[in-house]
Amino acid sequence: MTKVLTLERGGNDFEIAREAARWIQEGGIILYPTDTIYGIGCDAFNEKAVEKIFKIKERSASNPALMLASSAAMVQSLVAEMSPLAIQLMKIFWPGPLTLLFKPKKIMPRLLISEDNKIGIRIPDHQFCLFIIEQCNTPIVSTSANLSGIQTSGKISELKKIFFGKVDLIIDSGDLENVTPSTIVDVTAEPPAVVREGVIKKEEIDLIINL
């Protein structure tokens, strides 16, 4: 049975965050609000939980999920290297809706690594999310709360209909008006390349890259 907890819009209820963290630490799957869209998440190092998310979303293994971290130090522990330009992008746009693609340092669940050996990570501008990650002391998976191939909805009632009974915990923070995903930049490329334009426009990224 899926448990539903209500979080006031923009709220930072630490008790709810602690409960979400407990579910994650026990291998559970949560549906939760972020600074961009509602996401589905779990412990990024729990391979069984990651596999379950892919089954729930009917998502192809060739389309890896992204991760959320709570600090640059956590990101650094996961990636093989950070170029000066990657560090500059992190300083300018983090916390915020920018996902960076790095080469991984550690062995990660295969569903988080692309075929060309890259992982996607960002630090969200969302205190509730950050507190969950800090409580877990591990990055968490962040994939949009939708079935594969279907547009993401910001209406929590629709998400409950789709995912109730499939995830362990739903955190209801009301409807989200803007459901634009994060922008993705591959910082392993030379020069770095915008893979997906989202909240942050390509022109903003190009200004930094071309300095």
C-alpha positions as a Python dict, from the first residue, in 0.01 Angstrom:
ca = {
    (1, 'M'): (0, 0, 0),
    (2, 'T'): (130, 341, -95),
    (3, 'K'): (156, 597, 184),
    (4, 'V'): (71, 959, 102),
    (5, 'L'): (212, 1253, 298),
    (6, 'T'): (113, 1615, 237),
    (7, 'L'): (382, 1880, 217),
    (8, 'E'): (275, 2243, 211),
    (9, 'R'): (372, 2400, -117),
    (10, 'G'): (726, 2525, -88),
    (11, 'G'): (742, 2371, 256),
    (12, 'N'): (1043, 2220, 427),
    (13, 'D'): (879, 1977, 669),
    (14, 'F'): (1180, 1798, 813),
    (15, 'E'): (973, 1516, 966),
    (16, 'I'): (833, 1430, 622),
    (17, 'A'): (1184, 1451, 478),
    (18, 'R'): (1313, 1217, 748),
    (19, 'E'): (1037, 968, 673),
    (20, 'A'): (1114, 988, 300),
    (21, 'A'): (1481, 923, 381),
    (22, 'R'): (1387, 620, 591),
    (23, 'W'): (1192, 472, 300),
    (24, 'I'): (1487, 530, 69),
    (25, 'Q'): (1736, 377, 313),
    (26, 'E'): (1515, 68, 339),
    (27, 'G'): (1510, 24, -39),
    (28, 'G'): (1180, 201, -101),
    (29, 'I'): (1063, 409, -396),
    (30, 'I'): (929, 761, -343),
    (31, 'L'): (748, 1014, -560),
    (32, 'Y'): (855, 1361, -453),
    (33, 'P'): (861, 1729, -558),
    (34, 'T'): (1181, 1892, -682),
    (35, 'D'): (1270, 2241, -801),
    (36, 'T'): (1163, 2143, -1153),
    (37, 'I'): (912, 1856, -1167),
    (38, 'Y'): (781, 1569, -958),
    (39, 'G'): (1039, 1294, -955),
    (40, 'I'): (1056, 926, -870),
    (41, 'G'): (1356, 833, -662),
    (42, 'C'): (1547, 580, -455),
    (43, 'D'): (1898, 519, -321),
    (44, 'A'): (2121, 553, -627),
    (45, 'F'): (2342, 267, -503),
    (46, 'N'): (2053, 24, -447),
    (47, 'E'): (2047, -163, -776),
    (48, 'K'): (1724, -351, -703),
    (49, 'A'): (1543, -26, -622),
    (50, 'V'): (1678, 139, -938),
    (51, 'E'): (1561, -159, -1144),
    (52, 'K'): (1216, -132, -984),
    (53, 'I'): (1188, 233, -1090),
    (54, 'F'): (1263, 138, -1449),
    (55, 'K'): (994, -132, -1436),
    (56, 'I'): (741, 109, -1285),
    (57, 'K'): (808, 368, -1555),
    (58, 'E'): (837, 107, -1833),
    (59, 'R'): (1163, 280, -1917),
    (60, 'S'): (1428, 140, -2150),
    (61, 'A'): (1762, 43, -1997),
    (62, 'S'): (1927, 243, -2276),
    (63, 'N'): (1791, 565, -2121),
    (64, 'P'): (1973, 605, -1787),
    (65, 'A'): (1822, 794, -1494),
    (66, 'L'): (1981, 1104, -1341),
    (67, 'M'): (2084, 1164, -981),
    (68, 'L'): (2051, 1439, -723),
    (69, 'A'): (2333, 1520, -480),
    (70, 'S'): (2343, 1753, -181),
    (71, 'S'): (2692, 1899, -219),
    (72, 'A'): (2984, 1943, -456),
    (73, 'A'): (3182, 1708, -231),
    (74, 'M'): (2925, 1433, -286),
    (75, 'V'): (2943, 1490, -661),
    (76, 'Q'): (3322, 1482, -650),
    (77, 'S'): (3310, 1143, -478),
    (78, 'L'): (3114, 1002, -773),
    (79, 'V'): (3296, 1139, -1077),
    (80, 'A'): (3633, 1057, -1230),
    (81, 'E'): (3728, 1417, -1300),
    (82, 'M'): (3595, 1772, -1307),
    (83, 'S'): (3721, 2007, -1574),
    (84, 'P'): (3770, 2376, -1488),
    (85, 'L'): (3467, 2456, -1706),
    (86, 'A'): (3255, 2198, -1525),
    (87, 'I'): (3351, 2357, -1194),
    (88, 'Q'): (3260, 2699, -1332),
    (89, 'L'): (2917, 2577, -1445),
    (90, 'M'): (2862, 2422, -1101),
    (91, 'K'): (2949, 2749, -926),
    (92, 'I'): (2718, 2952, -1149),
    (93, 'F'): (2414, 2726, -1180),
    (94, 'W'): (2416, 2503, -869),
    (95, 'P'): (2203, 2460, -678),
    (96, 'G'): (1962, 2470, -968),
    (97, 'P'): (1814, 2304, -1278),
    (98, 'L'): (2139, 2209, -1453),
    (99, 'T'): (2238, 1844, -1489),
    (100, 'L'): (2599, 1774, -1580),
    (101, 'L'): (2723, 1455, -1745),
    (102, 'F'): (3049, 1317, -1605),
    (103, 'K'): (3254, 1000, -1632),
    (104, 'P'): (3182, 791, -1320),
    (105, 'K'): (3446, 713, -1059),
    (106, 'K'): (3264, 441, -871),
    (107, 'I'): (3079, 133, -981),
    (108, 'M'): (2719, 248, -1016),
    (109, 'P'): (2402, 54, -1101),
    (110, 'R'): (2413, -6, -1477),
    (111, 'L'): (2079, 173, -1522),
    (112, 'L'): (2243, 500, -1416),
    (113, 'I'): (2531, 477, -1663),
    (114, 'S'): (2492, 556, -2032),
    (115, 'E'): (2625, 333, -2307),
    (116, 'D'): (2917, 574, -2349),
    (117, 'N'): (2996, 552, -1974),
    (118, 'K'): (2851, 877, -1837),
    (119, 'I'): (2638, 965, -1536),
    (120, 'G'): (2412, 1267, -1489),
    (121, 'I'): (2410, 1462, -1161),
    (122, 'R'): (2283, 1793, -1027),
    (123, 'I'): (2229, 1970, -696),
    (124, 'P'): (1865, 2085, -672),
    (125, 'D'): (1758, 2428, -552),
    (126, 'H'): (1505, 2269, -318),
    (127, 'Q'): (1567, 2251, 57),
    (128, 'F'): (1328, 1960, 106),
    (129, 'C'): (1515, 1747, -150),
    (130, 'L'): (1851, 1847, -10),
    (131, 'F'): (1748, 1747, 340),
    (132, 'I'): (1635, 1404, 218),
    (133, 'I'): (1970, 1349, 45),
    (134, 'E'): (2163, 1469, 350),
    (135, 'Q'): (1966, 1233, 574),
    (136, 'C'): (2038, 942, 338),
    (137, 'N'): (2402, 1046, 298),
    (138, 'T'): (2388, 916, -58),
    (139, 'P'): (2276, 1052, -396),
    (140, 'I'): (1921, 968, -494),
    (141, 'V'): (1773, 884, -832),
    (142, 'S'): (1573, 1161, -995),
    (143, 'T'): (1363, 1059, -1293),
    (144, 'S'): (1046, 1235, -1402),
    (145, 'A'): (721, 1102, -1256),
    (146, 'N'): (569, 972, -1577),
    (147, 'L'): (544, 655, -1779),
    (148, 'S'): (803, 633, -2053),
    (149, 'G'): (699, 824, -2364),
    (150, 'I'): (417, 1012, -2190),
    (151, 'Q'): (448, 1383, -2110),
    (152, 'T'): (522, 1468, -1749),
    (153, 'S'): (229, 1613, -1553),
    (154, 'G'): (247, 1863, -1272),
    (155, 'K'): (-99, 1764, -1144),
    (156, 'I'): (-57, 1554, -833),
    (157, 'S'): (-403, 1396, -873),
    (158, 'E'): (-297, 1251, -1209),
    (159, 'L'): (30, 1127, -1065),
    (160, 'K'): (-149, 955, -778),
    (161, 'K'): (-376, 771, -1022),
    (162, 'I'): (-76, 646, -1218),
    (163, 'F'): (163, 560, -935),
    (164, 'F'): (-52, 475, -632),
    (165, 'G'): (18, 113, -551),
    (166, 'K'): (342, 119, -749),
    (167, 'V'): (563, 341, -533),
    (168, 'D'): (600, 317, -156),
    (169, 'L'): (557, 685, -68),
    (170, 'I'): (398, 983, -243),
    (171, 'I'): (479, 1330, -114),
    (172, 'D'): (193, 1558, -218),
    (173, 'S'): (311, 1917, -252),
    (174, 'G'): (17, 2025, -467),
    (175, 'D'): (15, 2094, -839),
    (176, 'L'): (330, 2226, -1003),
    (177, 'E'): (271, 2503, -1255),
    (178, 'N'): (598, 2465, -1443),
    (179, 'V'): (706, 2113, -1539),
    (180, 'T'): (1010, 2202, -1747),
    (181, 'P'): (1296, 1960, -1676),
    (182, 'S'): (1656, 2046, -1603),
    (183, 'T'): (1898, 2140, -1878),
    (184, 'I'): (2161, 1872, -1946),
    (185, 'V'): (2520, 1956, -2041),
    (186, 'D'): (2786, 1699, -2128),
    (187, 'V'): (3105, 1828, -1966),
    (188, 'T'): (3306, 1530, -2089),
    (189, 'A'): (3282, 1669, -2443),
    (190, 'E'): (3525, 1926, -2580),
    (191, 'P'): (3379, 2180, -2588),
    (192, 'P'): (3094, 2091, -2349),
    (193, 'A'): (2766, 2032, -2530),
    (194, 'V'): (2403, 2104, -2438),
    (195, 'V'): (2232, 1765, -2464),
    (196, 'R'): (1887, 1883, -2354),
    (197, 'E'): (1757, 2238, -2319),
    (198, 'G'): (1536, 2279, -2016),
    (199, 'V'): (1484, 2554, -1761),
    (200, 'I'): (1823, 2706, -1841),
    (201, 'K'): (1844, 2815, -2205),
    (202, 'K'): (2121, 2699, -2436),
    (203, 'E'): (2227, 3060, -2490),
    (204, 'E'): (2302, 3098, -2118),
    (205, 'I'): (2523, 2790, -2121),
    (206, 'D'): (2697, 2893, -2442),
    (207, 'L'): (2787, 3229, -2288),
    (208, 'I'): (2984, 3050, -2017),
    (209, 'I'): (3136, 2789, -2249),
    (210, 'N'): (3253, 3051, -2499),
    (211, 'L'): (3412, 3290, -2250),
}
